[in-house]
């Protein structure tokens, strides 16, 4: 069973992540990365790399789907 201190620490950490993300979006830093700062705190480097590759593949697929429509215009 978790202690009250562990629960409070978890809540404080989540609040810290939320504040980080708010500043990230408020100051317009979102154009410099795929994910907000909290993502990097809650995932291992291997997970970040895997998810990044997956997201980039999705973006490439969307761009490939758009190419034929651009040629018709």
mmCIF file with all atom_site columns, N, CA and C in Angstrom:
data_model
loop_
_atom_site.group_PDB
_atom_site.id
_atom_site.type_symbol
_atom_site.label_atom_id
_atom_site.label_alt_id
_atom_site.label_comp_id
_atom_site.label_asym_id
_atom_site.label_entity_id
_atom_site.label_seq_id
_atom_site.pdbx_PDB_ins_code
_atom_site.Cartn_x
_atom_site.Cartn_y
_atom_site.Cartn_z
_atom_site.occupancy
_atom_site.B_iso_or_equiv
_atom_site.pdbx_formal_charge
_atom_site.auth_seq_id
_atom_site.auth_comp_id
_atom_site.auth_asym_id
_atom_site.auth_atom_id
_atom_site.pdbx_PDB_model_num
ATOM 1   N N  . UNK A 1 1  ? 0.840  -1.185 0.000   1.00 0.00 ? 1  UNK A N  1
ATOM 2   C CA . UNK A 1 1  ? 0.000  0.000  0.000   1.00 0.00 ? 1  UNK A CA 1
ATOM 3   C C  . UNK A 1 1  ? 0.883  1.245  0.000   1.00 0.00 ? 1  UNK A C  1
ATOM 4   N N  . UNK A 1 2  ? 0.486  2.192  -0.779  1.00 0.00 ? 2  UNK A N  1
ATOM 5   C CA . UNK A 1 2  ? 1.260  3.428  -0.895  1.00 0.00 ? 2  UNK A CA 1
ATOM 6   C C  . UNK A 1 2  ? 1.029  4.322  0.316   1.00 0.00 ? 2  UNK A C  1
ATOM 7   N N  . UNK A 1 3  ? 2.072  5.021  0.675   1.00 0.00 ? 3  UNK A N  1
ATOM 8   C CA . UNK A 1 3  ? 1.949  5.948  1.789   1.00 0.00 ? 3  UNK A CA 1
ATOM 9   C C  . UNK A 1 3  ? 1.412  7.279  1.282   1.00 0.00 ? 3  UNK A C  1
ATOM 10  N N  . UNK A 1 4  ? 0.999  8.092  2.218   1.00 0.00 ? 4  UNK A N  1
ATOM 11  C CA . UNK A 1 4  ? 0.470  9.412  1.873   1.00 0.00 ? 4  UNK A CA 1
ATOM 12  C C  . UNK A 1 4  ? 1.567  10.248 1.215   1.00 0.00 ? 4  UNK A C  1
ATOM 13  N N  . UNK A 1 5  ? 2.799  10.130 1.682   1.00 0.00 ? 5  UNK A N  1
ATOM 14  C CA . UNK A 1 5  ? 3.910  10.889 1.107   1.00 0.00 ? 5  UNK A CA 1
ATOM 15  C C  . UNK A 1 5  ? 4.116  10.511 -0.358  1.00 0.00 ? 5  UNK A C  1
ATOM 16  N N  . UNK A 1 6  ? 4.039  9.232  -0.695  1.00 0.00 ? 6  UNK A N  1
ATOM 17  C CA . UNK A 1 6  ? 4.202  8.804  -2.085  1.00 0.00 ? 6  UNK A CA 1
ATOM 18  C C  . UNK A 1 6  ? 3.089  9.373  -2.965  1.00 0.00 ? 6  UNK A C  1
ATOM 19  N N  . UNK A 1 7  ? 1.891  9.385  -2.453  1.00 0.00 ? 7  UNK A N  1
ATOM 20  C CA . UNK A 1 7  ? 0.750  9.923  -3.202  1.00 0.00 ? 7  UNK A CA 1
ATOM 21  C C  . UNK A 1 7  ? 0.925  11.420 -3.421  1.00 0.00 ? 7  UNK A C  1
ATOM 22  N N  . UNK A 1 8  ? 1.336  12.133 -2.364  1.00 0.00 ? 8  UNK A N  1
ATOM 23  C CA . UNK A 1 8  ? 1.559  13.574 -2.476  1.00 0.00 ? 8  UNK A CA 1
ATOM 24  C C  . UNK A 1 8  ? 2.686  13.856 -3.462  1.00 0.00 ? 8  UNK A C  1
ATOM 25  N N  . UNK A 1 9  ? 3.765  13.082 -3.408  1.00 0.00 ? 9  UNK A N  1
ATOM 26  C CA . UNK A 1 9  ? 4.879  13.270 -4.339  1.00 0.00 ? 9  UNK A CA 1
ATOM 27  C C  . UNK A 1 9  ? 4.444  13.041 -5.782  1.00 0.00 ? 9  UNK A C  1
ATOM 28  N N  . UNK A 1 10 ? 3.613  12.045 -6.010  1.00 0.00 ? 10 UNK A N  1
ATOM 29  C CA . UNK A 1 10 ? 3.099  11.769 -7.353  1.00 0.00 ? 10 UNK A CA 1
ATOM 30  C C  . UNK A 1 10 ? 2.252  12.931 -7.858  1.00 0.00 ? 10 UNK A C  1
ATOM 31  N N  . UNK A 1 11 ? 1.406  13.458 -6.996  1.00 0.00 ? 11 UNK A N  1
ATOM 32  C CA . UNK A 1 11 ? 0.558  14.591 -7.376  1.00 0.00 ? 11 UNK A CA 1
ATOM 33  C C  . UNK A 1 11 ? 1.410  15.816 -7.677  1.00 0.00 ? 11 UNK A C  1
ATOM 34  N N  . UNK A 1 12 ? 2.428  16.066 -6.854  1.00 0.00 ? 12 UNK A N  1
ATOM 35  C CA . UNK A 1 12 ? 3.320  17.211 -7.088  1.00 0.00 ? 12 UNK A CA 1
ATOM 36  C C  . UNK A 1 12 ? 4.057  17.067 -8.417  1.00 0.00 ? 12 UNK A C  1
ATOM 37  N N  . UNK A 1 13 ? 4.506  15.864 -8.712  1.00 0.00 ? 13 UNK A N  1
ATOM 38  C CA . UNK A 1 13 ? 5.209  15.627 -9.965  1.00 0.00 ? 13 UNK A CA 1
ATOM 39  C C  . UNK A 1 13 ? 4.294  15.877 -11.161 1.00 0.00 ? 13 UNK A C  1
ATOM 40  N N  . UNK A 1 14 ? 3.048  15.418 -11.079 1.00 0.00 ? 14 UNK A N  1
ATOM 41  C CA . UNK A 1 14 ? 2.102  15.631 -12.176 1.00 0.00 ? 14 UNK A CA 1
ATOM 42  C C  . UNK A 1 14 ? 1.767  17.110 -12.343 1.00 0.00 ? 14 UNK A C  1
ATOM 43  N N  . UNK A 1 15 ? 1.686  17.854 -11.243 1.00 0.00 ? 15 UNK A N  1
ATOM 44  C CA . UNK A 1 15 ? 1.452  19.296 -11.318 1.00 0.00 ? 15 UNK A CA 1
ATOM 45  C C  . UNK A 1 15 ? 2.637  19.975 -11.989 1.00 0.00 ? 15 UNK A C  1
ATOM 46  N N  . UNK A 1 16 ? 3.847  19.544 -11.624 1.00 0.00 ? 16 UNK A N  1
ATOM 47  C CA . UNK A 1 16 ? 5.062  20.106 -12.238 1.00 0.00 ? 16 UNK A CA 1
ATOM 48  C C  . UNK A 1 16 ? 5.053  19.872 -13.745 1.00 0.00 ? 16 UNK A C  1
ATOM 49  N N  . UNK A 1 17 ? 4.697  18.657 -14.168 1.00 0.00 ? 17 UNK A N  1
ATOM 50  C CA . UNK A 1 17 ? 4.635  18.344 -15.589 1.00 0.00 ? 17 UNK A CA 1
ATOM 51  C C  . UNK A 1 17 ? 3.583  19.192 -16.297 1.00 0.00 ? 17 UNK A C  1
ATOM 52  N N  . UNK A 1 18 ? 2.449  19.382 -15.646 1.00 0.00 ? 18 UNK A N  1
ATOM 53  C CA . UNK A 1 18 ? 1.374  20.189 -16.235 1.00 0.00 ? 18 UNK A CA 1
ATOM 54  C C  . UNK A 1 18 ? 1.826  21.634 -16.418 1.00 0.00 ? 18 UNK A C  1
ATOM 55  N N  . UNK A 1 19 ? 2.511  22.191 -15.428 1.00 0.00 ? 19 UNK A N  1
ATOM 56  C CA . UNK A 1 19 ? 3.001  23.569 -15.534 1.00 0.00 ? 19 UNK A CA 1
ATOM 57  C C  . UNK A 1 19 ? 4.039  23.689 -16.644 1.00 0.00 ? 19 UNK A C  1
ATOM 58  N N  . UNK A 1 20 ? 4.904  22.685 -16.755 1.00 0.00 ? 20 UNK A N  1
ATOM 59  C CA . UNK A 1 20 ? 5.901  22.685 -17.820 1.00 0.00 ? 20 UNK A CA 1
ATOM 60  C C  . UNK A 1 20 ? 5.238  22.708 -19.192 1.00 0.00 ? 20 UNK A C  1
ATOM 61  N N  . UNK A 1 21 ? 4.226  21.864 -19.360 1.00 0.00 ? 21 UNK A N  1
ATOM 62  C CA . UNK A 1 21 ? 3.524  21.786 -20.634 1.00 0.00 ? 21 UNK A CA 1
ATOM 63  C C  . UNK A 1 21 ? 2.783  23.090 -20.946 1.00 0.00 ? 21 UNK A C  1
ATOM 64  N N  . UNK A 1 22 ? 2.198  23.697 -19.932 1.00 0.00 ? 22 UNK A N  1
ATOM 65  C CA . UNK A 1 22 ? 1.493  24.962 -20.163 1.00 0.00 ? 22 UNK A CA 1
ATOM 66  C C  . UNK A 1 22 ? 2.448  26.038 -20.635 1.00 0.00 ? 22 UNK A C  1
ATOM 67  N N  . UNK A 1 23 ? 3.614  26.128 -19.990 1.00 0.00 ? 23 UNK A N  1
ATOM 68  C CA . UNK A 1 23 ? 4.614  27.120 -20.413 1.00 0.00 ? 23 UNK A CA 1
ATOM 69  C C  . UNK A 1 23 ? 5.085  26.813 -21.829 1.00 0.00 ? 23 UNK A C  1
ATOM 70  N N  . UNK A 1 24 ? 5.245  25.542 -22.126 1.00 0.00 ? 24 UNK A N  1
ATOM 71  C CA . UNK A 1 24 ? 5.679  25.090 -23.458 1.00 0.00 ? 24 UNK A CA 1
ATOM 72  C C  . UNK A 1 24 ? 4.730  25.598 -24.536 1.00 0.00 ? 24 UNK A C  1
ATOM 73  N N  . UNK A 1 25 ? 3.436  25.452 -24.295 1.00 0.00 ? 25 UNK A N  1
ATOM 74  C CA . UNK A 1 25 ? 2.451  25.896 -25.284 1.00 0.00 ? 25 UNK A CA 1
ATOM 75  C C  . UNK A 1 25 ? 2.229  27.408 -25.241 1.00 0.00 ? 25 UNK A C  1
ATOM 76  N N  . UNK A 1 26 ? 2.275  27.998 -24.041 1.00 0.00 ? 26 UNK A N  1
ATOM 77  C CA . UNK A 1 26 ? 2.007  29.425 -23.901 1.00 0.00 ? 26 UNK A CA 1
ATOM 78  C C  . UNK A 1 26 ? 3.067  30.268 -24.616 1.00 0.00 ? 26 UNK A C  1
ATOM 79  N N  . UNK A 1 27 ? 4.332  29.862 -24.522 1.00 0.00 ? 27 UNK A N  1
ATOM 80  C CA . UNK A 1 27 ? 5.397  30.631 -25.132 1.00 0.00 ? 27 UNK A CA 1
ATOM 81  C C  . UNK A 1 27 ? 5.682  30.219 -26.573 1.00 0.00 ? 27 UNK A C  1
ATOM 82  N N  . UNK A 1 28 ? 4.902  29.288 -27.101 1.00 0.00 ? 28 UNK A N  1
ATOM 83  C CA . UNK A 1 28 ? 5.026  28.921 -28.502 1.00 0.00 ? 28 UNK A CA 1
ATOM 84  C C  . UNK A 1 28 ? 6.195  28.010 -28.821 1.00 0.00 ? 28 UNK A C  1
ATOM 85  N N  . UNK A 1 29 ? 6.689  27.306 -27.833 1.00 0.00 ? 29 UNK A N  1
ATOM 86  C CA . UNK A 1 29 ? 7.815  26.404 -28.070 1.00 0.00 ? 29 UNK A CA 1
ATOM 87  C C  . UNK A 1 29 ? 7.394  25.120 -28.767 1.00 0.00 ? 29 UNK A C  1
ATOM 88  N N  . UNK A 1 30 ? 6.112  24.926 -28.970 1.00 0.00 ? 30 UNK A N  1
ATOM 89  C CA . UNK A 1 30 ? 5.622  23.672 -29.534 1.00 0.00 ? 30 UNK A CA 1
ATOM 90  C C  . UNK A 1 30 ? 6.090  23.435 -30.960 1.00 0.00 ? 30 UNK A C  1
ATOM 91  N N  . UNK A 1 31 ? 6.570  24.468 -31.628 1.00 0.00 ? 31 UNK A N  1
ATOM 92  C CA . UNK A 1 31 ? 7.026  24.287 -33.003 1.00 0.00 ? 31 UNK A CA 1
ATOM 93  C C  . UNK A 1 31 ? 8.405  23.631 -33.070 1.00 0.00 ? 31 UNK A C  1
ATOM 94  N N  . UNK A 1 32 ? 9.082  23.475 -31.944 1.00 0.00 ? 32 UNK A N  1
ATOM 95  C CA . UNK A 1 32 ? 10.438 22.931 -31.949 1.00 0.00 ? 32 UNK A CA 1
ATOM 96  C C  . UNK A 1 32 ? 10.517 21.446 -31.639 1.00 0.00 ? 32 UNK A C  1
ATOM 97  N N  . UNK A 1 33 ? 9.421  20.809 -31.312 1.00 0.00 ? 33 UNK A N  1
ATOM 98  C CA . UNK A 1 33 ? 9.482  19.391 -30.992 1.00 0.00 ? 33 UNK A CA 1
ATOM 99  C C  . UNK A 1 33 ? 8.169  18.690 -31.268 1.00 0.00 ? 33 UNK A C  1
ATOM 100 N N  . UNK A 1 34 ? 8.254  17.376 -31.340 1.00 0.00 ? 34 UNK A N  1
ATOM 101 C CA . UNK A 1 34 ? 7.047  16.591 -31.585 1.00 0.00 ? 34 UNK A CA 1
ATOM 102 C C  . UNK A 1 34 ? 6.166  16.484 -30.352 1.00 0.00 ? 34 UNK A C  1
ATOM 103 N N  . UNK A 1 35 ? 6.781  16.459 -29.185 1.00 0.00 ? 35 UNK A N  1
ATOM 104 C CA . UNK A 1 35 ? 6.045  16.192 -27.958 1.00 0.00 ? 35 UNK A CA 1
ATOM 105 C C  . UNK A 1 35 ? 6.359  17.240 -26.903 1.00 0.00 ? 35 UNK A C  1
ATOM 106 N N  . UNK A 1 36 ? 5.440  17.455 -25.966 1.00 0.00 ? 36 UNK A N  1
ATOM 107 C CA . UNK A 1 36 ? 5.703  18.399 -24.878 1.00 0.00 ? 36 UNK A CA 1
ATOM 108 C C  . UNK A 1 36 ? 6.735  17.830 -23.899 1.00 0.00 ? 36 UNK A C  1
ATOM 109 N N  . UNK A 1 37 ? 7.305  18.678 -23.048 1.00 0.00 ? 37 UNK A N  1
ATOM 110 C CA . UNK A 1 37 ? 8.348  18.207 -22.128 1.00 0.00 ? 37 UNK A CA 1
ATOM 111 C C  . UNK A 1 37 ? 7.927  17.047 -21.228 1.00 0.00 ? 37 UNK A C  1
ATOM 112 N N  . UNK A 1 38 ? 6.679  17.029 -20.804 1.00 0.00 ? 38 UNK A N  1
ATOM 113 C CA . UNK A 1 38 ? 6.251  15.952 -19.904 1.00 0.00 ? 38 UNK A CA 1
ATOM 114 C C  . UNK A 1 38 ? 6.388  14.579 -20.549 1.00 0.00 ? 38 UNK A C  1
ATOM 115 N N  . UNK A 1 39 ? 6.276  14.525 -21.865 1.00 0.00 ? 39 UNK A N  1
ATOM 116 C CA . UNK A 1 39 ? 6.411  13.248 -22.567 1.00 0.00 ? 39 UNK A CA 1
ATOM 117 C C  . UNK A 1 39 ? 7.788  12.645 -22.327 1.00 0.00 ? 39 UNK A C  1
ATOM 118 N N  . UNK A 1 40 ? 8.822  13.489 -22.361 1.00 0.00 ? 40 UNK A N  1
ATOM 119 C CA . UNK A 1 40 ? 10.192 13.004 -22.197 1.00 0.00 ? 40 UNK A CA 1
ATOM 120 C C  . UNK A 1 40 ? 10.489 12.604 -20.751 1.00 0.00 ? 40 UNK A C  1
ATOM 121 N N  . UNK A 1 41 ? 9.748  13.168 -19.798 1.00 0.00 ? 41 UNK A N  1
ATOM 122 C CA . UNK A 1 41 ? 9.919  12.786 -18.400 1.00 0.00 ? 41 UNK A CA 1
ATOM 123 C C  . UNK A 1 41 ? 9.227  11.468 -18.080 1.00 0.00 ? 41 UNK A C  1
ATOM 124 N N  . UNK A 1 42 ? 8.200  11.118 -18.845 1.00 0.00 ? 42 UNK A N  1
ATOM 125 C CA . UNK A 1 42 ? 7.402  9.938  -18.517 1.00 0.00 ? 42 UNK A CA 1
ATOM 126 C C  . UNK A 1 42 ? 7.686  8.737  -19.410 1.00 0.00 ? 42 UNK A C  1
ATOM 127 N N  . UNK A 1 43 ? 8.618  8.876  -20.364 1.00 0.00 ? 43 UNK A N  1
ATOM 128 C CA . UNK A 1 43 ? 8.968  7.771  -21.253 1.00 0.00 ? 43 UNK A CA 1
ATOM 129 C C  . UNK A 1 43 ? 10.474 7.563  -21.272 1.00 0.00 ? 43 UNK A C  1
ATOM 130 N N  . UNK A 1 44 ? 10.889 6.334  -21.466 1.00 0.00 ? 44 UNK A N  1
ATOM 131 C CA . UNK A 1 44 ? 12.315 6.036  -21.569 1.00 0.00 ? 44 UNK A CA 1
ATOM 132 C C  . UNK A 1 44 ? 12.825 6.490  -22.942 1.00 0.00 ? 44 UNK A C  1
ATOM 133 N N  . UNK A 1 45 ? 14.138 6.686  -23.080 1.00 0.00 ? 45 UNK A N  1
ATOM 134 C CA . UNK A 1 45 ? 14.675 7.096  -24.386 1.00 0.00 ? 45 UNK A CA 1
ATOM 135 C C  . UNK A 1 45 ? 14.322 6.120  -25.515 1.00 0.00 ? 45 UNK A C  1
ATOM 136 N N  . UNK A 1 46 ? 14.277 4.833  -25.202 1.00 0.00 ? 46 UNK A N  1
ATOM 137 C CA . UNK A 1 46 ? 13.915 3.848  -26.227 1.00 0.00 ? 46 UNK A CA 1
ATOM 138 C C  . UNK A 1 46 ? 12.471 4.029  -26.659 1.00 0.00 ? 46 UNK A C  1
ATOM 139 N N  . UNK A 1 47 ? 11.587 4.282  -25.694 1.00 0.00 ? 47 UNK A N  1
ATOM 140 C CA . UNK A 1 47 ? 10.181 4.502  -26.027 1.00 0.00 ? 47 UNK A CA 1
ATOM 141 C C  . UNK A 1 47 ? 10.014 5.784  -26.842 1.00 0.00 ? 47 UNK A C  1
ATOM 142 N N  . UNK A 1 48 ? 10.746 6.817  -26.467 1.00 0.00 ? 48 UNK A N  1
ATOM 143 C CA . UNK A 1 48 ? 10.676 8.086  -27.196 1.00 0.00 ? 48 UNK A CA 1
ATOM 144 C C  . UNK A 1 48 ? 11.099 7.873  -28.644 1.00 0.00 ? 48 UNK A C  1
ATOM 145 N N  . UNK A 1 49 ? 12.183 7.146  -28.850 1.00 0.00 ? 49 UNK A N  1
ATOM 146 C CA . UNK A 1 49 ? 12.663 6.897  -30.208 1.00 0.00 ? 49 UNK A CA 1
ATOM 147 C C  . UNK A 1 49 ? 11.651 6.086  -31.017 1.00 0.00 ? 49 UNK A C  1
ATOM 148 N N  . UNK A 1 50 ? 11.086 5.066  -30.400 1.00 0.00 ? 50 UNK A N  1
ATOM 149 C CA . UNK A 1 50 ? 10.105 4.217  -31.094 1.00 0.00 ? 50 UNK A CA 1
ATOM 150 C C  . UNK A 1 50 ? 8.853  5.010  -31.459 1.00 0.00 ? 50 UNK A C  1
ATOM 151 N N  . UNK A 1 51 ? 8.334  5.783  -30.522 1.00 0.00 ? 51 UNK A N  1
ATOM 152 C CA . UNK A 1 51 ? 7.115  6.558  -30.761 1.00 0.00 ? 51 UNK A CA 1
ATOM 153 C C  . UNK A 1 51 ? 7.386  7.665  -31.780 1.00 0.00 ? 51 UNK A C  1
ATOM 154 N N  . UNK A 1 52 ? 8.565  8.280  -31.704 1.00 0.00 ? 52 UNK A N  1
ATOM 155 C CA . UNK A 1 52 ? 8.937  9.312  -32.671 1.00 0.00 ? 52 UNK A CA 1
ATOM 156 C C  . UNK A 1 52 ? 8.971  8.741  -34.082 1.00 0.00 ? 52 UNK A C  1
ATOM 157 N N  . UNK A 1 53 ? 9.602  7.593  -34.226 1.00 0.00 ? 53 UNK A N  1
ATOM 158 C CA . UNK A 1 53 ? 9.664  6.954  -35.549 1.00 0.00 ? 53 UNK A CA 1
ATOM 159 C C  . UNK A 1 53 ? 8.268  6.632  -36.066 1.00 0.00 ? 53 UNK A C  1
ATOM 160 N N  . UNK A 1 54 ? 7.413  6.141  -35.187 1.00 0.00 ? 54 UNK A N  1
ATOM 161 C CA . UNK A 1 54 ? 6.044  5.807  -35.571 1.00 0.00 ? 54 UNK A CA 1
ATOM 162 C C  . UNK A 1 54 ? 5.288  7.064  -36.035 1.00 0.00 ? 54 UNK A C  1
ATOM 163 N N  . UNK A 1 55 ? 5.442  8.159  -35.279 1.00 0.00 ? 55 UNK A N  1
ATOM 164 C CA . UNK A 1 55 ? 4.757  9.405  -35.642 1.00 0.00 ? 55 UNK A CA 1
ATOM 165 C C  . UNK A 1 55 ? 5.298  9.976  -36.958 1.00 0.00 ? 55 UNK A C  1
ATOM 166 N N  . UNK A 1 56 ? 6.610  9.891  -37.146 1.00 0.00 ? 56 UNK A N  1
ATOM 167 C CA . UNK A 1 56 ? 7.191  10.395 -38.396 1.00 0.00 ? 56 UNK A CA 1
ATOM 168 C C  . UNK A 1 56 ? 6.717  9.576  -39.594 1.00 0.00 ? 56 UNK A C  1
ATOM 169 N N  . UNK A 1 57 ? 6.550  8.273  -39.410 1.00 0.00 ? 57 UNK A N  1
ATOM 170 C CA . UNK A 1 57 ? 6.019  7.438  -40.496 1.00 0.00 ? 57 UNK A CA 1
ATOM 171 C C  . UNK A 1 57 ? 4.599  7.859  -40.849 1.00 0.00 ? 57 UNK A C  1
ATOM 172 N N  . UNK A 1 58 ? 3.785  8.167  -39.826 1.00 0.00 ? 58 UNK A N  1
ATOM 173 C CA . UNK A 1 58 ? 2.419  8.626  -40.084 1.00 0.00 ? 58 UNK A CA 1
ATOM 174 C C  . UNK A 1 58 ? 2.430  9.931  -40.881 1.00 0.00 ? 58 UNK A C  1
ATOM 175 N N  . UNK A 1 59 ? 3.332  10.834 -40.506 1.00 0.00 ? 59 UNK A N  1
ATOM 176 C CA . UNK A 1 59 ? 3.434  12.116 -41.210 1.00 0.00 ? 59 UNK A CA 1
ATOM 177 C C  . UNK A 1 59 ? 3.860  11.894 -42.652 1.00 0.00 ? 59 UNK A C  1
ATOM 178 N N  . UNK A 1 60 ? 4.829  11.004 -42.866 1.00 0.00 ? 60 UNK A N  1
ATOM 179 C CA . UNK A 1 60 ? 5.280  10.712 -44.227 1.00 0.00 ? 60 UNK A CA 1
ATOM 180 C C  . UNK A 1 60 ? 4.153  10.123 -45.066 1.00 0.00 ? 60 UNK A C  1
ATOM 181 N N  . UNK A 1 61 ? 3.359  9.240  -44.465 1.00 0.00 ? 61 UNK A N  1
ATOM 182 C CA . UNK A 1 61 ? 2.226  8.658  -45.185 1.00 0.00 ? 61 UNK A CA 1
ATOM 183 C C  . UNK A 1 61 ? 1.218  9.736  -45.576 1.00 0.00 ? 61 UNK A C  1
ATOM 184 N N  . UNK A 1 62 ? 0.941  10.663 -44.656 1.00 0.00 ? 62 UNK A N  1
ATOM 185 C CA . UNK A 1 62 ? 0.009  11.748 -44.970 1.00 0.00 ? 62 UNK A CA 1
ATOM 186 C C  . UNK A 1 62 ? 0.543  12.609 -46.108 1.00 0.00 ? 62 UNK A C  1
ATOM 187 N N  . UNK A 1 63 ? 1.836  12.891 -46.085 1.00 0.00 ? 63 UNK A N  1
ATOM 188 C CA . UNK A 1 63 ? 2.430  13.685 -47.164 1.00 0.00 ? 63 UNK A CA 1
ATOM 189 C C  . UNK A 1 63 ? 2.376  12.949 -48.489 1.00 0.00 ? 63 UNK A C  1
ATOM 190 N N  . UNK A 1 64 ? 2.625  11.639 -48.466 1.00 0.00 ? 64 UNK A N  1
ATOM 191 C CA . UNK A 1 64 ? 2.552  10.848 -49.694 1.00 0.00 ? 64 UNK A CA 1
ATOM 192 C C  . UNK A 1 64 ? 1.138  10.826 -50.259 1.00 0.00 ? 64 UNK A C  1
ATOM 193 N N  . UNK A 1 65 ? 0.145  10.798 -49.380 1.00 0.00 ? 65 UNK A N  1
ATOM 194 C CA . UNK A 1 65 ? -1.242 10.819 -49.833 1.00 0.00 ? 65 UNK A CA 1
ATOM 195 C C  . UNK A 1 65 ? -1.608 12.163 -50.449 1.00 0.00 ? 65 UNK A C  1
ATOM 196 N N  . UNK A 1 66 ? -0.969 13.225 -50.005 1.00 0.00 ? 66 UNK A N  1
ATOM 197 C CA . UNK A 1 66 ? -1.275 14.565 -50.519 1.00 0.00 ? 66 UNK A CA 1
ATOM 198 C C  . UNK A 1 66 ? -0.578 14.847 -51.845 1.00 0.00 ? 66 UNK A C  1
ATOM 199 N N  . UNK A 1 67 ? 0.503  14.192 -52.146 1.00 0.00 ? 67 UNK A N  1
ATOM 200 C CA . UNK A 1 67 ? 1.268  14.479 -53.367 1.00 0.00 ? 67 UNK A CA 1
ATOM 201 C C  . UNK A 1 67 ? 0.452  14.338 -54.642 1.00 0.00 ? 67 UNK A C  1
ATOM 202 N N  . UNK A 1 68 ? -0.307 13.283 -54.846 1.00 0.00 ? 68 UNK A N  1
ATOM 203 C CA . UNK A 1 68 ? -1.078 13.172 -56.085 1.00 0.00 ? 68 UNK A CA 1
ATOM 204 C C  . UNK A 1 68 ? -2.099 14.290 -56.253 1.00 0.00 ? 68 UNK A C  1
ATOM 205 N N  . UNK A 1 69 ? -2.704 14.761 -55.169 1.00 0.00 ? 69 UNK A N  1
ATOM 206 C CA . UNK A 1 69 ? -3.697 15.828 -55.272 1.00 0.00 ? 69 UNK A CA 1
ATOM 207 C C  . UNK A 1 69 ? -3.047 17.140 -55.647 1.00 0.00 ? 69 UNK A C  1
ATOM 208 N N  . UNK A 1 70 ? -1.812 17.360 -55.244 1.00 0.00 ? 70 UNK A N  1
ATOM 209 C CA . UNK A 1 70 ? -1.110 18.597 -55.604 1.00 0.00 ? 70 UNK A CA 1
ATOM 210 C C  . UNK A 1 70 ? -0.790 18.611 -57.091 1.00 0.00 ? 70 UNK A C  1
ATOM 211 N N  . UNK A 1 71 ? -0.507 17.478 -57.699 1.00 0.00 ? 71 UNK A N  1
ATOM 212 C CA . UNK A 1 71 ? -0.161 17.419 -59.112 1.00 0.00 ? 71 UNK A CA 1
ATOM 213 C C  . UNK A 1 71 ? -1.376 17.688 -59.995 1.00 0.00 ? 71 UNK A C  1
ATOM 214 N N  . UNK A 1 72 ? -2.578 17.364 -59.495 1.00 0.00 ? 72 UNK A N  1
ATOM 215 C CA . UNK A 1 72 ? -3.789 17.580 -60.274 1.00 0.00 ? 72 UNK A CA 1
ATOM 216 C C  . UNK A 1 72 ? -4.176 19.048 -60.341 1.00 0.00 ? 72 UNK A C  1
ATOM 217 N N  . UNK A 1 73 ? -3.728 19.865 -59.402 1.00 0.00 ? 73 UNK A N  1
ATOM 218 C CA . UNK A 1 73 ? -4.102 21.281 -59.375 1.00 0.00 ? 73 UNK A CA 1
ATOM 219 C C  . UNK A 1 73 ? -3.277 22.071 -60.268 1.00 0.00 ? 73 UNK A C  1
#
